[in-house]
Short mmCIF file of C-alpha atoms in Angstrom, two decimals:
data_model
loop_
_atom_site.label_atom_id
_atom_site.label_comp_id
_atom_site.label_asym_id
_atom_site.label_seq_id
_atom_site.Cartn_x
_atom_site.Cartn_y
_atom_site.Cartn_z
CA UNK A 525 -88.75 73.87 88.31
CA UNK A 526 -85.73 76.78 88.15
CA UNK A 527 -83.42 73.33 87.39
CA UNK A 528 -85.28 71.70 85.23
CA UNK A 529 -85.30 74.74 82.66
CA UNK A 530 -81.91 75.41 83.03
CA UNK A 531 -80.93 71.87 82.37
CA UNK A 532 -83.04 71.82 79.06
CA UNK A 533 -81.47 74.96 78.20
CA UNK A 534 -78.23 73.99 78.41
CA UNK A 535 -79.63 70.45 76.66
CA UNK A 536 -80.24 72.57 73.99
CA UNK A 537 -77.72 74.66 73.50
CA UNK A 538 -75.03 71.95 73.85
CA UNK A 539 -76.98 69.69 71.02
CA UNK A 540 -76.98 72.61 69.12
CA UNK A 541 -73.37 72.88 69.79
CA UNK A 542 -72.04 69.38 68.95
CA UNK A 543 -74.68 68.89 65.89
CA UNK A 544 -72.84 71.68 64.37
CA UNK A 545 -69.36 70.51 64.26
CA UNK A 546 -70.70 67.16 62.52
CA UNK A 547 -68.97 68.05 58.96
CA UNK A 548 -71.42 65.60 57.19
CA UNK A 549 -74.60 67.86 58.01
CA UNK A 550 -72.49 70.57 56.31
CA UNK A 551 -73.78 72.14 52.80
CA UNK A 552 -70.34 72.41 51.79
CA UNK A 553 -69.20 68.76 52.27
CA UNK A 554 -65.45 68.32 53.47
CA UNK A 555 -63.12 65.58 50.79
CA UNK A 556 -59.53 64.72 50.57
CA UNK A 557 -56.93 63.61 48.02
CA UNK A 558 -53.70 61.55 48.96
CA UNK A 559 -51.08 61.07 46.59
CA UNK A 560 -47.85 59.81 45.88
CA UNK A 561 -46.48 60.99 42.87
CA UNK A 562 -43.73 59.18 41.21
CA UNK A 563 -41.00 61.13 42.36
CA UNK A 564 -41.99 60.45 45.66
CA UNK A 565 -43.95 63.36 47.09
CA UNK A 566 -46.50 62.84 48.79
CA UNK A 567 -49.51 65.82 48.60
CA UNK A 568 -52.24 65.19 51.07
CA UNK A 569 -54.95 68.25 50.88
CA UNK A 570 -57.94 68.44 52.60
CA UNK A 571 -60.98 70.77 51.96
CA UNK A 572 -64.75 71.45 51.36
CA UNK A 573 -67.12 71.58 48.02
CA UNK A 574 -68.77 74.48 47.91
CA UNK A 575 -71.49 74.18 44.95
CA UNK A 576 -72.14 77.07 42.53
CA UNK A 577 -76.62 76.64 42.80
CA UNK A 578 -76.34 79.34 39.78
CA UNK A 579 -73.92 81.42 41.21
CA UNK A 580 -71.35 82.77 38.47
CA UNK A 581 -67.55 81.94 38.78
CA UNK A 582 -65.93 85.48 39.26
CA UNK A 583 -68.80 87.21 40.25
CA UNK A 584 -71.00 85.81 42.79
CA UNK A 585 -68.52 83.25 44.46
CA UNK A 586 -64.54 83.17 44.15
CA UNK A 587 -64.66 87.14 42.87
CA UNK A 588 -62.33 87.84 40.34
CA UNK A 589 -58.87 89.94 41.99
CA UNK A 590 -59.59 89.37 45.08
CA UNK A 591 -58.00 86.45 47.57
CA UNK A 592 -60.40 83.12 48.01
CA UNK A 593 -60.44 80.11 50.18
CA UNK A 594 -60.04 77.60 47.58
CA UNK A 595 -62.65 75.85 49.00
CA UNK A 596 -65.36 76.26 51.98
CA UNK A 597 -65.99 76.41 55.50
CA UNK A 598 -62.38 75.69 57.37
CA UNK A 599 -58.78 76.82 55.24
CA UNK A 600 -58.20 73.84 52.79
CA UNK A 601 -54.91 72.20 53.85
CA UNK A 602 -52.32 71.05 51.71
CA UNK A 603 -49.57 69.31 53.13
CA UNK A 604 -46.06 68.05 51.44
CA UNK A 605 -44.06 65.60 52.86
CA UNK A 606 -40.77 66.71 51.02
CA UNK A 607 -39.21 69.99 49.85
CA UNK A 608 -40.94 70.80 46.41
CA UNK A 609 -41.20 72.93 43.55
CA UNK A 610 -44.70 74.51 42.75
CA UNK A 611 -44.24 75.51 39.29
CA UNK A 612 -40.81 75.67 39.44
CA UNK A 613 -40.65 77.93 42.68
CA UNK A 614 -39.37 76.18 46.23
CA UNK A 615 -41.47 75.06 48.74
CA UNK A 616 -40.57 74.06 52.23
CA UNK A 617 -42.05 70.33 53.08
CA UNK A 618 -45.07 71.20 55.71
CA UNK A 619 -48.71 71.67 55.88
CA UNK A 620 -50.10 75.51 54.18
CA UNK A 621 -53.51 76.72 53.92
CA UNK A 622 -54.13 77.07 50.47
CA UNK A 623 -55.64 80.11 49.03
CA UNK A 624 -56.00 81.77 45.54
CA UNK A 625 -56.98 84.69 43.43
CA UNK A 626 -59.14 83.98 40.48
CA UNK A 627 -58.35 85.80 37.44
CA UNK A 628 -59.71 86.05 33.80
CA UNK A 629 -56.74 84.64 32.41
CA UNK A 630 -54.69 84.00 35.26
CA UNK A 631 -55.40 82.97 38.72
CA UNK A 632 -52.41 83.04 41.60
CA UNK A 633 -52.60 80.40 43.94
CA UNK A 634 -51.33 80.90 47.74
CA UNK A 635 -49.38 79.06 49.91
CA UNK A 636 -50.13 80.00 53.43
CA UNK A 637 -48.40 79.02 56.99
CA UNK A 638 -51.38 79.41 59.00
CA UNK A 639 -53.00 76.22 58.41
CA UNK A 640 -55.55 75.48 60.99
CA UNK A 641 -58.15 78.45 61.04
CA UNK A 642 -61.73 79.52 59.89
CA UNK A 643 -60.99 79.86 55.57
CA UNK A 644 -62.10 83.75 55.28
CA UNK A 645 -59.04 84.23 58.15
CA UNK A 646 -56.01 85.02 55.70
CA UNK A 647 -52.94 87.04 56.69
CA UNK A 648 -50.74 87.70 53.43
CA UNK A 649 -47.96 88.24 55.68
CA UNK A 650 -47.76 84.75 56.72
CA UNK A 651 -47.88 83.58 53.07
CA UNK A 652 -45.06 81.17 52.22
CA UNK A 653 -45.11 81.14 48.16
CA UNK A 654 -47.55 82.57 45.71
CA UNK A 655 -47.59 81.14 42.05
CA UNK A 656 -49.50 82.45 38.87
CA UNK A 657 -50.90 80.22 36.76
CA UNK A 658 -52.81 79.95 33.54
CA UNK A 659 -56.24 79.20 33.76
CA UNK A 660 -57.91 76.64 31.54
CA UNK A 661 -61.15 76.04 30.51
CA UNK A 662 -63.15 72.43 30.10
CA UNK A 663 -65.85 71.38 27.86
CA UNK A 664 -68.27 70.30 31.00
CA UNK A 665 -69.64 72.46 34.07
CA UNK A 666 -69.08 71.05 37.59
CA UNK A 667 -71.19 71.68 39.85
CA UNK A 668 -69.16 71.03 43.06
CA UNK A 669 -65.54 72.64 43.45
CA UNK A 670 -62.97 69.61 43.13
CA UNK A 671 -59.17 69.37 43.72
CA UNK A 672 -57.71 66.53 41.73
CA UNK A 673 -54.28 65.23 41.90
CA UNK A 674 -52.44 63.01 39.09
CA UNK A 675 -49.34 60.68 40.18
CA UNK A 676 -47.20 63.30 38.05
CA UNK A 677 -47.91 66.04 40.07
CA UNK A 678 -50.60 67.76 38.46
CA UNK A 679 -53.22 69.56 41.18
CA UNK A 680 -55.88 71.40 39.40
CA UNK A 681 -58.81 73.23 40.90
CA UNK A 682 -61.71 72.57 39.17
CA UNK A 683 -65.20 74.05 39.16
CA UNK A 684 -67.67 75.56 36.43
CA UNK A 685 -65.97 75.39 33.56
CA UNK A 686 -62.42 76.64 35.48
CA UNK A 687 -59.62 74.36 35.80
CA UNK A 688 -56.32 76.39 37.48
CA UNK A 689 -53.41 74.29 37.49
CA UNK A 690 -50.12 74.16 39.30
CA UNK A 691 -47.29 71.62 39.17
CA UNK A 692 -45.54 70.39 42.21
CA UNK A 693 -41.84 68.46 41.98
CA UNK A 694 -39.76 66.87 44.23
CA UNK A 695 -36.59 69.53 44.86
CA UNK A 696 -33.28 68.27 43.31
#
């Protein structure tokens, strides 16, 4: 009887276990973009959509001055197969975490070398290159956080009404 309940227990905990890691029973789902732009970069970024369920932008989720995931659940990844500029600063080709801080006007987005880790783990001494950007705003709310990516280059960070975009080149 002693083995029996032990077995069930450790049924249970190990289903609890393994259910967990299953990213598609997440809140937060997990997406990807892959491009290659047309100077031959290719950014590959991986990461997961929180929703805002009436949560305020700068307040309530992705506080205003202070460092965010850029995302949910594990770091986002982005990942460059070249040496780059991100608006107009170098960048070593590699996989970052990427991070930011949201601002009013301007947010500063964060490239990190410790990739593969929990999102809420950041260590600004490992960051590799922080850029400030404007922040712009669209006509439409979105619901979900979104990264896009265009063939020029163009990432952008979208959700609310928030777009923050940065710029990433090919080095000469």
């Amino acid at each position: 009887m002693k083995a029996i309940t032990i077995i069930t227990v450790l049924t249970l905990i190990c289903s609890v276990s393994f259910g967990q890691t299953d990213k598609s029973k997440r809140k937060s789902l997990p997406d990807s973009v892959t491009v290659t732009t047309a100077d031959g970069v290719t950014i590959d970024i991986h990461y997961s959509k929180p929703s805002l369920k009436g949560r305020e932008i700068g307040v309530d989720i992705a506080p205003v001055g202070k460092v965010w995931r850029t995302g949910a659940n594990e770091a986002t990844t982005i990942e460059v197969n070249k040496n780059v500029t991100v608006q107009g600063k170098a960048l070593t080709a590699g996989k970052y975490s990427l991070y930011s801080i949201p601002g009013e006007q301007k947010s500063t987005v964060i490239f990190n070398k410790v990739w593969n880790q929990w999102g809420t783990k950041y260590d600004q001494s490992q960051d590799a290159l922080r850029v400030e950007v404007e922040n712009k705003q669209s006509t439409s709310s979105q619901e979900q956080f979104t990264i896009l990516v265009t063939p020029e280059g163009l990432v952008s960070l979208n959700w609310g009404t928030y777009t923050v975009p940065f710029q990433i080149s090919a080095s000469k």
